């Protein structure tokens, strides 16, 4: 996983659920590239046209609530989203995204300030989020140590293969 | 040290005498469930783990329920892949397209026991908490770890204990209770917490009503939704299992316990309005909303009692022209019971469409999708934007009684007070 991410902010509100991110009618798909084509269709059928490779989603609270479908973080990642910054995340989404290597940044004070298309820089190792456009820094809650270990090992699968099998 | 029921179960599962909220534990898993939509991603992840065999083929449960029977070639391929996996790994608890909705099938077949840890690749796995289990939804990669190792890590949650008192009025159900709770605490009101439902009202409830409460714990962000096991639990399990189980209870002085008192004596039938499950209003305040489709079913409200309640309203009446009403029993067993009781005749004569046991329109992936501008009134658990089809459609959530009353009138209708 890249430790430093630089990208353009795409803003969303509170309570973005996994049905919005990847609607139920696409859950029979499992290849990342197929899922990526339908990202955010539950929210807006044409949202994906806005996404450019390397963008960072910036949302409010409870991002990823609802269904446990791992198809949702896979679709975001496949569509070119490099990270999600939110005030808070729903529990299952948080684990799923971490397990598949989509970095999440829980920054309670960031999202209100950040404007659409601001350029953000995230340093996952240092734990810093910078709004380059507005020249502002925000704190973020680092991953719990155990989860950070999973990320450092390249995701849950790699972690298991190194430690258990 | 005093502990909650969630802490006691996780302590036992991780081989410890005590655990505290916030602690990370590696717990042994008793039951791991995937269905036809989350199974394929689990197998994809499992293929990348350096092991050939699952940890215990008798502890894995695989019901097909979301897209049954297969409605697309992709669904058919997924079903084939999972059937092959079942055969190859010797999975003993496989339920093919005819058996019913996973969160009904798992408890109905005796797989959910008090004091155990149950994980499912489906967020409504928390339904099994109604039997006093620590049951929670996980993603597919986490599930691959469980399949490979029989273990998963958990952060021990704090607990929101809803202490519910008062006698429910006629035509007010456990669905109204849980919608009211979610309306009060908000859809992230229990994030990362174990929800517990306790108090005299809960003690009086039968198992199917308790399952409605546990089912919707995730709708306030809850990690699980537990009811302390009691004689109702024993009665439910009597002919379903011969395994022994431990009935843990919560110590009321546990440090991680937050108790919320709720009196439901005056509660009216509730409706969750679009597009948020916590946008809850009394049904009587939204009676001007006209509806195109009614769905009575799902892992929340597709059980026999729910069908009986709906049938009482529909008996001898005709559904309003233009209101497509889908009735979907949550399992084959329920379907048979409903047939024996004559409920299916009542539904068909009233003008409803009875479908095979499955998730139905709930997640907008199989049958009964709604189009642009259409309104669905559903007894399921989610009304997110786009949940049942078009992002331009709208979904309201209610009890089976309100759903049936509304099917007759064509607009949201609160049952008359008696």
mmCIF file with all atom_site columns, N, CA and C in Angstrom, chain B residues 264-297:
data_model
loop_
_atom_site.group_PDB
_atom_site.id
_atom_site.type_symbol
_atom_site.label_atom_id
_atom_site.label_alt_id
_atom_site.label_comp_id
_atom_site.label_asym_id
_atom_site.label_entity_id
_atom_site.label_seq_id
_atom_site.pdbx_PDB_ins_code
_atom_site.Cartn_x
_atom_site.Cartn_y
_atom_site.Cartn_z
_atom_site.occupancy
_atom_site.B_iso_or_equiv
_atom_site.pdbx_formal_charge
_atom_site.auth_seq_id
_atom_site.auth_comp_id
_atom_site.auth_asym_id
_atom_site.auth_atom_id
_atom_site.pdbx_PDB_model_num
ATOM 1   N N  . UNK B 1 264 ? -42.660 1.693   26.599 1.00 0.00 ? 264 UNK B N  1
ATOM 2   C CA . UNK B 1 264 ? -43.359 1.559   25.313 1.00 0.00 ? 264 UNK B CA 1
ATOM 3   C C  . UNK B 1 264 ? -44.889 1.522   25.465 1.00 0.00 ? 264 UNK B C  1
ATOM 4   N N  . UNK B 1 265 ? -45.383 1.825   26.669 1.00 0.00 ? 265 UNK B N  1
ATOM 5   C CA . UNK B 1 265 ? -46.833 1.723   26.914 1.00 0.00 ? 265 UNK B CA 1
ATOM 6   C C  . UNK B 1 265 ? -47.659 2.555   25.936 1.00 0.00 ? 265 UNK B C  1
ATOM 7   N N  . UNK B 1 266 ? -47.146 3.738   25.577 1.00 0.00 ? 266 UNK B N  1
ATOM 8   C CA . UNK B 1 266 ? -47.930 4.635   24.721 1.00 0.00 ? 266 UNK B CA 1
ATOM 9   C C  . UNK B 1 266 ? -47.470 4.627   23.264 1.00 0.00 ? 266 UNK B C  1
ATOM 10  N N  . UNK B 1 267 ? -46.582 3.685   22.934 1.00 0.00 ? 267 UNK B N  1
ATOM 11  C CA . UNK B 1 267 ? -46.005 3.693   21.590 1.00 0.00 ? 267 UNK B CA 1
ATOM 12  C C  . UNK B 1 267 ? -47.068 3.422   20.526 1.00 0.00 ? 267 UNK B C  1
ATOM 13  N N  . UNK B 1 268 ? -47.008 4.232   19.455 1.00 0.00 ? 268 UNK B N  1
ATOM 14  C CA . UNK B 1 268 ? -47.906 4.036   18.303 1.00 0.00 ? 268 UNK B CA 1
ATOM 15  C C  . UNK B 1 268 ? -47.142 3.278   17.213 1.00 0.00 ? 268 UNK B C  1
ATOM 16  N N  . UNK B 1 269 ? -47.826 2.699   16.225 1.00 0.00 ? 269 UNK B N  1
ATOM 17  C CA . UNK B 1 269 ? -47.126 2.105   15.078 1.00 0.00 ? 269 UNK B CA 1
ATOM 18  C C  . UNK B 1 269 ? -46.209 3.142   14.418 1.00 0.00 ? 269 UNK B C  1
ATOM 19  N N  . UNK B 1 270 ? -45.004 2.703   14.066 1.00 0.00 ? 270 UNK B N  1
ATOM 20  C CA . UNK B 1 270 ? -43.979 3.609   13.565 1.00 0.00 ? 270 UNK B CA 1
ATOM 21  C C  . UNK B 1 270 ? -43.669 3.324   12.089 1.00 0.00 ? 270 UNK B C  1
ATOM 22  N N  . UNK B 1 271 ? -43.124 4.341   11.423 1.00 0.00 ? 271 UNK B N  1
ATOM 23  C CA . UNK B 1 271 ? -42.663 4.176   10.040 1.00 0.00 ? 271 UNK B CA 1
ATOM 24  C C  . UNK B 1 271 ? -41.318 4.886   9.900  1.00 0.00 ? 271 UNK B C  1
ATOM 25  N N  . UNK B 1 272 ? -40.343 4.205   9.268  1.00 0.00 ? 272 UNK B N  1
ATOM 26  C CA . UNK B 1 272 ? -39.074 4.868   8.930  1.00 0.00 ? 272 UNK B CA 1
ATOM 27  C C  . UNK B 1 272 ? -39.206 5.426   7.526  1.00 0.00 ? 272 UNK B C  1
ATOM 28  N N  . UNK B 1 273 ? -38.970 6.724   7.398  1.00 0.00 ? 273 UNK B N  1
ATOM 29  C CA . UNK B 1 273 ? -39.192 7.416   6.125  1.00 0.00 ? 273 UNK B CA 1
ATOM 30  C C  . UNK B 1 273 ? -37.868 7.536   5.353  1.00 0.00 ? 273 UNK B C  1
ATOM 31  N N  . UNK B 1 274 ? -37.964 7.756   4.018  1.00 0.00 ? 274 UNK B N  1
ATOM 32  C CA . UNK B 1 274 ? -36.745 7.824   3.211  1.00 0.00 ? 274 UNK B CA 1
ATOM 33  C C  . UNK B 1 274 ? -35.828 8.961   3.677  1.00 0.00 ? 274 UNK B C  1
ATOM 34  N N  . UNK B 1 275 ? -34.534 8.820   3.419  1.00 0.00 ? 275 UNK B N  1
ATOM 35  C CA . UNK B 1 275 ? -33.791 7.647   2.995  1.00 0.00 ? 275 UNK B CA 1
ATOM 36  C C  . UNK B 1 275 ? -32.950 7.112   4.140  1.00 0.00 ? 275 UNK B C  1
ATOM 37  N N  . UNK B 1 276 ? -33.448 7.309   5.368  1.00 0.00 ? 276 UNK B N  1
ATOM 38  C CA . UNK B 1 276 ? -32.636 6.948   6.521  1.00 0.00 ? 276 UNK B CA 1
ATOM 39  C C  . UNK B 1 276 ? -33.486 6.158   7.518  1.00 0.00 ? 276 UNK B C  1
ATOM 40  N N  . UNK B 1 277 ? -32.894 5.088   8.061  1.00 0.00 ? 277 UNK B N  1
ATOM 41  C CA . UNK B 1 277 ? -33.641 4.227   8.974  1.00 0.00 ? 277 UNK B CA 1
ATOM 42  C C  . UNK B 1 277 ? -33.991 4.969   10.269 1.00 0.00 ? 277 UNK B C  1
ATOM 43  N N  . UNK B 1 278 ? -33.233 6.038   10.570 1.00 0.00 ? 278 UNK B N  1
ATOM 44  C CA . UNK B 1 278 ? -33.544 6.778   11.799 1.00 0.00 ? 278 UNK B CA 1
ATOM 45  C C  . UNK B 1 278 ? -34.521 7.937   11.566 1.00 0.00 ? 278 UNK B C  1
ATOM 46  N N  . UNK B 1 279 ? -35.039 8.054   10.350 1.00 0.00 ? 279 UNK B N  1
ATOM 47  C CA . UNK B 1 279 ? -36.026 9.100   10.046 1.00 0.00 ? 279 UNK B CA 1
ATOM 48  C C  . UNK B 1 279 ? -37.422 8.533   10.369 1.00 0.00 ? 279 UNK B C  1
ATOM 49  N N  . UNK B 1 280 ? -37.673 8.358   11.666 1.00 0.00 ? 280 UNK B N  1
ATOM 50  C CA . UNK B 1 280 ? -38.831 7.586   12.120 1.00 0.00 ? 280 UNK B CA 1
ATOM 51  C C  . UNK B 1 280 ? -39.958 8.508   12.605 1.00 0.00 ? 280 UNK B C  1
ATOM 52  N N  . UNK B 1 281 ? -41.170 8.209   12.140 1.00 0.00 ? 281 UNK B N  1
ATOM 53  C CA . UNK B 1 281 ? -42.351 8.999   12.540 1.00 0.00 ? 281 UNK B CA 1
ATOM 54  C C  . UNK B 1 281 ? -43.491 8.049   12.880 1.00 0.00 ? 281 UNK B C  1
ATOM 55  N N  . UNK B 1 282 ? -44.448 8.480   13.684 1.00 0.00 ? 282 UNK B N  1
ATOM 56  C CA . UNK B 1 282 ? -45.641 7.648   13.861 1.00 0.00 ? 282 UNK B CA 1
ATOM 57  C C  . UNK B 1 282 ? -46.337 7.471   12.513 1.00 0.00 ? 282 UNK B C  1
ATOM 58  N N  . UNK B 1 283 ? -46.846 6.262   12.267 1.00 0.00 ? 283 UNK B N  1
ATOM 59  C CA . UNK B 1 283 ? -47.518 5.987   10.989 1.00 0.00 ? 283 UNK B CA 1
ATOM 60  C C  . UNK B 1 283 ? -48.651 6.979   10.749 1.00 0.00 ? 283 UNK B C  1
ATOM 61  N N  . UNK B 1 284 ? -49.307 7.385   11.831 1.00 0.00 ? 284 UNK B N  1
ATOM 62  C CA . UNK B 1 284 ? -50.461 8.289   11.698 1.00 0.00 ? 284 UNK B CA 1
ATOM 63  C C  . UNK B 1 284 ? -50.072 9.655   11.125 1.00 0.00 ? 284 UNK B C  1
ATOM 64  N N  . UNK B 1 285 ? -48.778 10.003  11.183 1.00 0.00 ? 285 UNK B N  1
ATOM 65  C CA . UNK B 1 285 ? -48.343 11.313  10.672 1.00 0.00 ? 285 UNK B CA 1
ATOM 66  C C  . UNK B 1 285 ? -47.926 11.287  9.204  1.00 0.00 ? 285 UNK B C  1
ATOM 67  N N  . UNK B 1 286 ? -47.874 10.086  8.616  1.00 0.00 ? 286 UNK B N  1
ATOM 68  C CA . UNK B 1 286 ? -47.432 10.022  7.208  1.00 0.00 ? 286 UNK B CA 1
ATOM 69  C C  . UNK B 1 286 ? -48.483 9.340   6.331  1.00 0.00 ? 286 UNK B C  1
ATOM 70  N N  . UNK B 1 287 ? -49.737 9.482   6.742  1.00 0.00 ? 287 UNK B N  1
ATOM 71  C CA . UNK B 1 287 ? -50.801 8.762   6.031  1.00 0.00 ? 287 UNK B CA 1
ATOM 72  C C  . UNK B 1 287 ? -51.077 9.300   4.631  1.00 0.00 ? 287 UNK B C  1
ATOM 73  N N  . UNK B 1 288 ? -50.524 10.454  4.308  1.00 0.00 ? 288 UNK B N  1
ATOM 74  C CA . UNK B 1 288 ? -50.760 11.000  2.961  1.00 0.00 ? 288 UNK B CA 1
ATOM 75  C C  . UNK B 1 288 ? -49.818 10.411  1.916  1.00 0.00 ? 288 UNK B C  1
ATOM 76  N N  . UNK B 1 289 ? -48.902 9.538   2.344  1.00 0.00 ? 289 UNK B N  1
ATOM 77  C CA . UNK B 1 289 ? -47.939 8.975   1.389  1.00 0.00 ? 289 UNK B CA 1
ATOM 78  C C  . UNK B 1 289 ? -48.574 7.835   0.598  1.00 0.00 ? 289 UNK B C  1
ATOM 79  N N  . UNK B 1 290 ? -48.670 8.022   -0.717 1.00 0.00 ? 290 UNK B N  1
ATOM 80  C CA . UNK B 1 290 ? -49.238 6.965   -1.575 1.00 0.00 ? 290 UNK B CA 1
ATOM 81  C C  . UNK B 1 290 ? -48.162 5.962   -1.958 1.00 0.00 ? 290 UNK B C  1
ATOM 82  N N  . UNK B 1 291 ? -48.559 4.690   -2.087 1.00 0.00 ? 291 UNK B N  1
ATOM 83  C CA . UNK B 1 291 ? -47.568 3.645   -2.308 1.00 0.00 ? 291 UNK B CA 1
ATOM 84  C C  . UNK B 1 291 ? -47.861 2.843   -3.574 1.00 0.00 ? 291 UNK B C  1
ATOM 85  N N  . UNK B 1 292 ? -46.782 2.344   -4.194 1.00 0.00 ? 292 UNK B N  1
ATOM 86  C CA . UNK B 1 292 ? -46.904 1.524   -5.407 1.00 0.00 ? 292 UNK B CA 1
ATOM 87  C C  . UNK B 1 292 ? -46.680 0.049   -5.114 1.00 0.00 ? 292 UNK B C  1
ATOM 88  N N  . UNK B 1 293 ? -45.874 -0.221  -4.090 1.00 0.00 ? 293 UNK B N  1
ATOM 89  C CA . UNK B 1 293 ? -45.543 -1.617  -3.798 1.00 0.00 ? 293 UNK B CA 1
ATOM 90  C C  . UNK B 1 293 ? -45.491 -1.844  -2.294 1.00 0.00 ? 293 UNK B C  1
ATOM 91  N N  . UNK B 1 294 ? -45.946 -3.019  -1.866 1.00 0.00 ? 294 UNK B N  1
ATOM 92  C CA . UNK B 1 294 ? -45.833 -3.427  -0.463 1.00 0.00 ? 294 UNK B CA 1
ATOM 93  C C  . UNK B 1 294 ? -45.055 -4.735  -0.434 1.00 0.00 ? 294 UNK B C  1
ATOM 94  N N  . UNK B 1 295 ? -44.087 -4.816  0.458  1.00 0.00 ? 295 UNK B N  1
ATOM 95  C CA . UNK B 1 295 ? -43.325 -6.060  0.618  1.00 0.00 ? 295 UNK B CA 1
ATOM 96  C C  . UNK B 1 295 ? -43.456 -6.546  2.057  1.00 0.00 ? 295 UNK B C  1
ATOM 97  N N  . UNK B 1 296 ? -44.072 -7.715  2.216  1.00 0.00 ? 296 UNK B N  1
ATOM 98  C CA . UNK B 1 296 ? -44.191 -8.331  3.545  1.00 0.00 ? 296 UNK B CA 1
ATOM 99  C C  . UNK B 1 296 ? -43.282 -9.559  3.551  1.00 0.00 ? 296 UNK B C  1
ATOM 100 N N  . UNK B 1 297 ? -42.198 -9.483  4.302  1.00 0.00 ? 297 UNK B N  1
ATOM 101 C CA . UNK B 1 297 ? -41.231 -10.588 4.335  1.00 0.00 ? 297 UNK B CA 1
ATOM 102 C C  . UNK B 1 297 ? -39.901 -10.123 4.891  1.00 0.00 ? 297 UNK B C  1
#
